[in-house]
Amino acid sequence: MGKEQFQTLLQFFKVLADESRLKIVGILANQECSVEELAVLMQLKEPTVSHHLAKLKEVNLVTMRPDGNSRLYQLDSEALENISKEIFTPGRIASLIENIDTEAWENKVLHSYLESNSNSSDGFQRLKEIPVSRKKRLVILKWLSQKFEPGVEYPEQMVNEILNRYHPDYITLRRDLISHKFIQRENEIYSRNLQAGK
């Protein structure tokens, strides 16, 4: 999401983060109203209603048309639909985190649960313990699954040997890797599932 769109979204939420403005939007979605009518319906003073309408106009949520000596306001449903199409899509909302390190939490979990093997000079890391928390365990399983080469088939004994390097309870780890689909087993042959953990 671009900076301009981000600011538009932020302003949109700021404007609607007010109970009175939300109620005005609700009223104007059903009917055109003058400031005087809205003031009576909302039990607010007219200058207060005018202030709320000005804020709603800033984000193009309301339109106004003259009607004799008064002005009638209504919800701009087309503008609302455009905002919904342009911004309120899963892809657009997901792009709000473009500048956030999404792997920071995973790295923290790995840092907490891994320790360097003092007998190894190549920075080899072992698992201190298997996390009880499902979410943390998934981070560890994802990390372990990367110890298996893509496209390579492993017999069970080799899977056990690889996992045993990282933690003595290789049976639990092997079972979890399979149940969470990080690795797949067919006729006692194991291979890494490249779709897992994405």
Backbone as numpy.savetxt, mean C-alpha at the origin, in Angstrom:
# Nx Ny Nz CAx CAy CAz Cx Cy Cz
3.49 8.29 -9.26 2.64 9.48 -9.26 3.52 10.71 -9.26
3.24 11.64 -10.19 4.03 12.86 -10.27 3.79 13.77 -9.09
4.72 14.72 -8.88 4.62 15.63 -7.75 3.34 16.45 -7.80
2.97 16.88 -9.03 1.77 17.69 -9.20 0.52 16.90 -8.82
0.45 15.65 -9.27 -0.70 14.80 -8.94 -0.74 14.51 -7.44
0.44 14.31 -6.86 0.52 14.06 -5.42 -0.05 15.26 -4.65
0.34 16.47 -5.07 -0.16 17.68 -4.41 -1.67 17.83 -4.59
-2.16 17.48 -5.78 -3.61 17.53 -6.04 -4.35 16.59 -5.09
-3.82 15.39 -4.95 -4.43 14.40 -4.07 -4.41 14.88 -2.62
-3.27 15.45 -2.22 -3.12 15.95 -0.85 -4.13 17.07 -0.59
-4.25 17.99 -1.53 -5.19 19.10 -1.38 -6.63 18.58 -1.34
-6.92 17.59 -2.18 -8.25 16.99 -2.22 -8.63 16.43 -0.85
-7.70 15.69 -0.24 -7.98 15.10 1.07 -8.08 16.17 2.15
-7.24 17.20 2.06 -7.29 18.28 3.06 -8.64 18.99 3.02
-9.11 19.26 1.79 -10.39 19.95 1.63 -11.54 19.10 2.19
-11.51 17.80 1.93 -12.60 16.94 2.39 -12.46 16.47 3.84
-11.34 16.82 4.46 -11.13 16.40 5.86 -11.85 17.37 6.80
-13.10 17.61 6.52 -13.91 18.54 7.30 -15.36 18.06 7.24
-15.96 17.89 8.39 -17.32 17.33 8.46 -18.34 18.18 7.70
-18.25 19.50 7.87 -19.21 20.39 7.21 -19.08 20.32 5.70
-17.83 20.30 5.21 -17.63 20.25 3.75 -18.13 18.92 3.18
-17.92 17.85 3.89 -18.43 16.55 3.43 -19.96 16.56 3.35
-20.59 17.20 4.33 -22.06 17.27 4.33 -22.55 18.14 3.18
-21.84 19.23 2.91 -22.21 20.11 1.79 -22.11 19.33 0.48
-21.03 18.56 0.33 -20.86 17.73 -0.87 -22.05 16.77 -1.00
-22.46 16.18 0.12 -23.60 15.26 0.11 -24.89 15.94 -0.31
-25.11 17.14 0.21 -26.33 17.89 -0.15 -26.31 18.26 -1.63
-25.14 18.76 -2.09 -25.03 19.22 -3.48 -25.04 18.06 -4.48
-24.79 16.86 -3.99 -24.88 15.69 -4.86 -26.35 15.40 -5.21
-27.26 15.85 -4.35 -28.69 15.60 -4.55 -29.43 16.76 -5.20
-28.95 18.00 -4.95 -29.69 19.16 -5.43 -28.81 20.39 -5.52
-29.23 21.34 -6.35 -28.58 22.65 -6.38 -29.04 23.44 -5.16
-28.12 24.24 -4.62 -28.49 25.04 -3.45 -27.78 26.39 -3.51
-28.44 27.39 -2.94 -27.79 28.68 -2.75 -27.07 28.65 -1.41
-26.24 29.67 -1.18 -25.55 29.78 0.11 -26.58 29.86 1.24
-27.65 30.62 1.00 -28.69 30.80 2.02 -29.34 29.45 2.37
-29.67 28.68 1.34 -30.28 27.36 1.59 -29.33 26.45 2.37
-28.08 26.43 1.94 -27.09 25.58 2.62 -26.92 26.00 4.08
-26.93 27.30 4.31 -26.77 27.81 5.68 -27.90 27.31 6.58
-29.13 27.31 6.03 -30.29 26.83 6.80 -30.17 25.32 7.02
-29.86 24.58 5.95 -29.77 23.12 6.05 -28.65 22.68 7.01
-27.55 23.42 6.97 -26.38 23.04 7.78 -26.39 23.69 9.16
-27.31 24.64 9.34 -27.36 25.42 10.59 -26.02 26.12 10.82
-25.56 26.77 9.75 -24.32 27.54 9.80 -24.59 28.95 9.32
-23.64 29.85 9.60 -23.77 31.22 9.09 -23.37 31.24 7.63
-23.98 32.15 6.87 -23.72 32.22 5.43 -22.23 32.43 5.09
-21.49 33.32 5.81 -20.06 33.48 5.50 -19.27 32.16 5.69
-19.69 31.37 6.67 -19.03 30.07 6.91 -19.28 29.14 5.74
-20.52 29.11 5.25 -20.87 28.28 4.10 -20.08 28.74 2.88
-20.00 30.06 2.67 -19.24 30.60 1.53 -17.78 30.19 1.59
-17.23 30.19 2.79 -15.83 29.76 2.98 -15.66 28.29 2.58
-16.58 27.44 3.02 -16.51 26.01 2.68 -16.66 25.80 1.17
-17.56 26.53 0.56 -17.77 26.41 -0.89 -16.52 26.85 -1.66
-15.86 27.89 -1.18 -14.63 28.36 -1.83 -13.57 27.26 -1.79
-13.48 26.58 -0.66 -12.51 25.48 -0.53 -12.85 24.34 -1.48
-14.13 24.03 -1.61 -14.57 22.96 -2.51 -14.34 23.34 -3.98
-14.47 24.63 -4.26 -14.22 25.10 -5.63 -12.73 25.00 -5.98
-11.86 25.15 -4.98 -10.41 25.06 -5.20 -10.03 23.71 -5.81
-10.75 22.66 -5.44 -10.45 21.33 -5.97 -11.48 20.91 -7.02
-12.18 21.91 -7.54 -13.15 21.70 -8.64 -14.26 20.71 -8.31
-14.67 20.68 -7.06 -15.74 19.75 -6.68 -17.13 20.35 -6.85
-17.21 21.67 -6.85 -18.51 22.30 -7.02 -18.48 23.30 -8.18
-19.61 23.45 -8.80 -19.77 24.47 -9.84 -20.84 25.44 -9.38
-20.80 26.64 -9.95 -21.75 27.67 -9.56 -22.36 28.28 -10.82
-23.65 28.58 -10.74 -24.29 29.31 -11.85 -25.18 30.40 -11.26
-25.20 31.55 -11.92 -26.06 32.63 -11.41 -27.54 32.30 -11.63
-28.35 32.73 -10.69 -29.80 32.53 -10.80 -30.47 33.78 -10.22
-30.70 34.74 -11.09 -31.23 36.03 -10.61 -30.19 36.72 -9.77
-30.58 37.07 -8.55 -29.66 37.75 -7.63 -28.82 36.78 -6.80
-29.12 35.52 -6.89 -28.36 34.54 -6.09 -27.52 33.63 -6.99
-26.75 32.83 -6.34 -25.91 31.87 -7.07 -26.24 30.47 -6.58
-26.36 29.57 -7.53 -26.69 28.18 -7.16 -25.44 27.30 -7.35
-25.22 26.45 -6.36 -24.06 25.56 -6.36 -24.52 24.12 -6.52
-23.71 23.35 -7.22 -23.98 21.92 -7.29 -22.66 21.15 -7.38
-22.73 19.86 -7.06 -21.55 19.01 -7.13 -21.17 18.80 -8.60
-19.89 18.93 -8.90 -19.41 18.65 -10.25 -19.08 17.16 -10.32
-20.08 16.37 -10.68 -19.91 14.91 -10.68 -18.86 14.46 -11.69
-18.73 15.20 -12.79 -17.73 14.83 -13.80 -16.32 14.98 -13.24
-16.09 16.09 -12.51 -14.77 16.30 -11.90 -14.47 15.21 -10.87
-15.51 14.82 -10.13 -15.35 13.76 -9.13 -14.99 12.44 -9.81
-15.65 12.15 -10.92 -15.34 10.92 -11.67 -13.93 10.95 -12.24
-13.50 12.12 -12.72 -12.15 12.25 -13.27 -11.08 12.03 -12.21
-11.32 12.59 -11.03 -10.37 12.38 -9.93 -10.31 10.90 -9.59
-11.48 10.27 -9.58 -11.54 8.85 -9.27 -10.77 8.02 -10.29
-10.93 8.35 -11.58 -10.25 7.60 -12.64 -8.76 7.86 -12.66
-8.37 9.13 -12.45 -6.97 9.51 -12.58 -6.14 9.16 -11.34
-6.76 9.25 -10.18 -5.97 9.11 -8.95 -6.36 7.89 -8.12
-7.67 7.62 -7.99 -8.10 6.55 -7.10 -8.12 5.19 -7.80
-6.98 4.80 -8.32 -6.82 3.47 -8.89 -5.73 2.78 -8.07
-5.77 1.46 -7.96 -4.74 0.77 -7.17 -3.32 1.13 -7.60
-3.11 1.25 -8.92 -1.78 1.59 -9.41 -1.33 2.97 -8.98
-2.22 3.94 -9.08 -1.89 5.32 -8.68 -1.64 5.42 -7.18
-2.50 4.77 -6.40 -2.33 4.80 -4.95 -1.02 4.11 -4.56
-0.71 3.00 -5.23 0.54 2.29 -4.94 1.75 3.15 -5.25
1.62 4.04 -6.24 2.77 4.87 -6.63 3.04 5.98 -5.62
2.20 6.11 -4.59 2.46 7.09 -3.53 3.74 6.78 -2.78
4.19 5.52 -2.85 5.37 5.13 -2.07 6.63 5.06 -2.92
6.64 5.77 -4.05 7.80 5.72 -4.94 9.11 6.06 -4.23
9.08 7.04 -3.32 10.30 7.48 -2.66 10.53 6.81 -1.31
9.81 5.71 -1.07 9.96 5.00 0.20 10.68 3.68 -0.05
11.64 3.38 0.80 12.39 2.12 0.67 11.50 0.99 1.18
10.85 0.30 0.27 9.89 -0.74 0.66 10.59 -1.97 1.24
11.90 -2.07 1.06 12.62 -3.22 1.60 13.23 -2.94 2.97
13.01 -1.73 3.49 13.62 -1.34 4.77 13.18 -2.29 5.89
11.88 -2.63 5.90 11.39 -3.51 6.97 11.98 -4.91 6.84
12.02 -5.42 5.61 12.62 -6.75 5.38 14.08 -6.75 5.83
14.81 -5.69 5.51 16.22 -5.61 5.91 16.36 -5.58 7.42
15.44 -4.92 8.10 15.47 -4.86 9.57 15.24 -6.26 10.15
14.27 -6.99 9.57 13.99 -8.36 10.04 15.23 -9.24 9.84
15.81 -9.15 8.65 17.01 -9.96 8.37 18.14 -9.62 9.33
18.31 -8.34 9.60 19.37 -7.90 10.52 19.14 -8.46 11.93
17.86 -8.55 12.32 17.53 -9.05 13.66 17.72 -10.55 13.80
17.46 -11.29 12.72 17.44 -12.75 12.82 18.68 -13.45 12.25
19.55 -12.70 11.61 20.75 -13.32 11.05 21.99 -12.91 11.84
22.93 -13.84 11.91 24.21 -13.53 12.55 25.32 -14.09 11.68
26.46 -13.43 11.71 27.59 -13.90 10.92 28.19 -15.12 11.58
28.60 -16.07 10.75 29.24 -17.28 11.24 30.69 -16.96 11.56
31.05 -17.09 12.82 32.42 -16.73 13.24 33.47 -17.63 12.61
33.08 -18.83 12.17 34.04 -19.76 11.54 34.22 -19.49 10.05
33.47 -18.50 9.54 33.51 -18.24 8.10 34.13 -16.88 7.84
35.03 -16.83 6.85 35.69 -15.56 6.52 34.98 -14.85 5.36
33.96 -15.49 4.78 33.31 -14.89 3.61 31.98 -14.20 3.94
31.76 -13.87 5.23 30.54 -13.17 5.63 29.30 -14.03 5.62
29.47 -15.36 5.65 28.34 -16.31 5.65 27.47 -16.07 6.88
26.17 -15.98 6.68 25.26 -15.70 7.78 24.36 -16.89 8.09
24.13 -17.08 9.40 23.24 -18.14 9.86 22.03 -17.51 10.53
20.98 -18.31 10.60 19.74 -17.87 11.23 19.83 -18.12 12.73
19.63 -17.06 13.54 19.68 -17.20 15.00 18.53 -18.08 15.48
17.34 -17.81 14.95 16.15 -18.57 15.31 15.11 -18.40 14.21
14.13 -19.28 14.19 13.05 -19.17 13.21 11.98 -18.26 13.82
11.63 -17.16 13.15 10.64 -16.24 13.74 9.28 -16.92 13.98
8.65 -16.54 15.06 7.31 -17.04 15.37 6.28 -16.28 14.55
6.49 -14.96 14.42 5.58 -14.11 13.64 5.56 -14.56 12.19
4.35 -14.75 11.66 4.20 -15.23 10.28 4.85 -14.26 9.29
4.63 -12.97 9.49 5.15 -11.97 8.56 6.68 -11.96 8.55
7.27 -12.06 9.73 8.74 -12.09 9.81 9.28 -13.40 9.24
8.55 -14.48 9.49 8.99 -15.78 8.97 9.00 -15.76 7.45
8.01 -15.10 6.84 7.96 -15.01 5.38 9.18 -14.28 4.82
9.65 -13.26 5.55 10.86 -12.54 5.12 12.05 -13.49 5.12
12.17 -14.30 6.19 13.27 -15.26 6.29 13.15 -16.33 5.21
11.94 -16.81 4.96 11.74 -17.84 3.93 12.09 -17.31 2.55
11.73 -16.07 2.29 12.07 -15.44 1.01 13.59 -15.39 0.86
14.27 -15.00 1.93 15.74 -14.92 1.93 16.35 -16.31 1.69
15.81 -17.31 2.38 16.32 -18.68 2.22 16.07 -19.22 0.82
14.92 -18.87 0.25 14.60 -19.38 -1.09 15.62 -18.91 -2.13
16.25 -17.78 -1.86 17.24 -17.24 -2.79 18.58 -17.99 -2.71
18.67 -18.95 -1.80 19.88 -19.79 -1.71 19.80 -20.95 -2.71
18.65 -21.05 -3.36 18.46 -22.09 -4.38 18.48 -21.43 -5.75
19.27 -21.99 -6.65 19.41 -21.42 -7.99 18.14 -21.62 -8.80
17.71 -20.58 -9.52 16.53 -20.73 -10.38 16.79 -21.77 -11.48
15.79 -22.59 -11.75 15.90 -23.57 -12.82 16.68 -24.82 -12.48
17.21 -24.90 -11.25 17.98 -26.08 -10.84 17.08 -26.99 -10.02
17.21 -28.30 -10.26 16.43 -29.28 -9.50 17.32 -29.87 -8.41
16.77 -29.96 -7.21 17.53 -30.43 -6.05 16.88 -31.68 -5.47
17.67 -32.71 -5.20 17.11 -33.84 -4.44 16.91 -33.41 -2.98
16.05 -34.12 -2.28 15.71 -33.72 -0.91 16.94 -33.63 -0.01
17.87 -34.55 -0.16 19.06 -34.54 0.69 19.85 -33.24 0.51
19.95 -32.78 -0.72 20.69 -31.54 -0.97 19.95 -30.34 -0.39
18.61 -30.33 -0.49 17.81 -29.26 0.12 18.08 -29.22 1.62
18.08 -30.40 2.25 18.34 -30.47 3.69 19.74 -29.94 4.03
20.72 -30.30 3.22 22.10 -29.85 3.47 22.21 -28.33 3.35
21.57 -27.78 2.32 21.62 -26.32 2.13 20.97 -25.60 3.31
19.76 -26.06 3.69 19.05 -25.41 4.79 19.76 -25.60 6.12
20.41 -26.74 6.31 21.14 -27.02 7.55 22.31 -26.06 7.76
22.83 -25.52 6.66 23.91 -24.53 6.79 23.43 -23.28 7.52
22.11 -23.01 7.38 21.57 -21.76 7.94 20.86 -21.96 9.28
20.36 -23.17 9.50 19.69 -23.45 10.79 19.54 -24.96 10.95
19.74 -25.49 12.16 19.67 -26.95 12.34 18.27 -27.55 12.11
17.22 -26.74 12.28 15.86 -27.27 12.08 15.47 -27.13 10.60
16.22 -27.85 9.75 15.99 -27.74 8.31 14.65 -28.36 7.89
14.13 -29.29 8.70 12.85 -29.93 8.34 11.71 -28.91 8.40
11.68 -28.10 9.47 10.65 -27.05 9.58 10.80 -26.04 8.45
12.03 -25.64 8.18 12.27 -24.66 7.12 11.84 -25.20 5.75
12.18 -26.47 5.49 11.82 -27.08 4.22 10.29 -27.14 4.07
9.62 -27.56 5.14 8.17 -27.65 5.12 7.54 -26.27 4.89
8.07 -25.23 5.57 7.54 -23.87 5.42 7.80 -23.33 4.02
8.96 -23.61 3.48 9.27 -23.14 2.12 8.29 -23.73 1.10
7.91 -24.97 1.32 6.96 -25.63 0.42 5.55 -25.09 0.65
5.13 -25.02 1.92 3.75 -24.60 2.21 3.48 -23.16 1.79
4.53 -22.32 1.82 4.36 -20.92 1.40 4.78 -20.72 -0.05
5.01 -21.86 -0.74 5.26 -21.86 -2.19 6.52 -21.11 -2.62
7.52 -21.06 -1.73 8.80 -20.50 -2.13 9.61 -21.51 -2.94
9.43 -22.78 -2.57 10.00 -23.85 -3.39 8.89 -24.86 -3.66
9.03 -25.60 -4.73 8.01 -26.60 -5.07 8.65 -27.98 -5.09
7.85 -28.98 -4.76 8.33 -30.36 -4.71 7.48 -31.21 -5.64
8.18 -32.02 -6.42 7.49 -32.96 -7.30 8.34 -34.22 -7.40
7.77 -35.35 -6.94 8.50 -36.64 -6.93 9.84 -36.54 -6.21
9.81 -35.91 -5.02 11.00 -35.75 -4.18 12.09 -34.90 -4.82
11.73 -34.16 -5.87 12.67 -33.22 -6.49 12.15 -31.81 -6.21
13.06 -30.94 -5.78 12.69 -29.59 -5.36 13.25 -28.56 -6.33
12.50 -27.47 -6.51 13.01 -26.36 -7.32 12.41 -25.06 -6.77
13.13 -24.00 -7.02 12.70 -22.68 -6.52 11.53 -22.16 -7.36
10.52 -21.64 -6.66 9.37 -21.05 -7.34 9.67 -19.57 -7.57
9.88 -19.19 -8.82 10.30 -17.81 -9.14 9.19 -16.81 -8.93
7.93 -17.25 -8.82 6.83 -16.31 -8.62 6.65 -15.95 -7.16
7.21 -16.75 -6.26 7.00 -16.51 -4.82 7.80 -15.30 -4.37
7.21 -14.59 -3.39 7.89 -13.47 -2.76 7.93 -12.21 -3.58
7.19 -12.19 -4.70 7.19 -10.97 -5.53 6.08 -10.04 -5.09
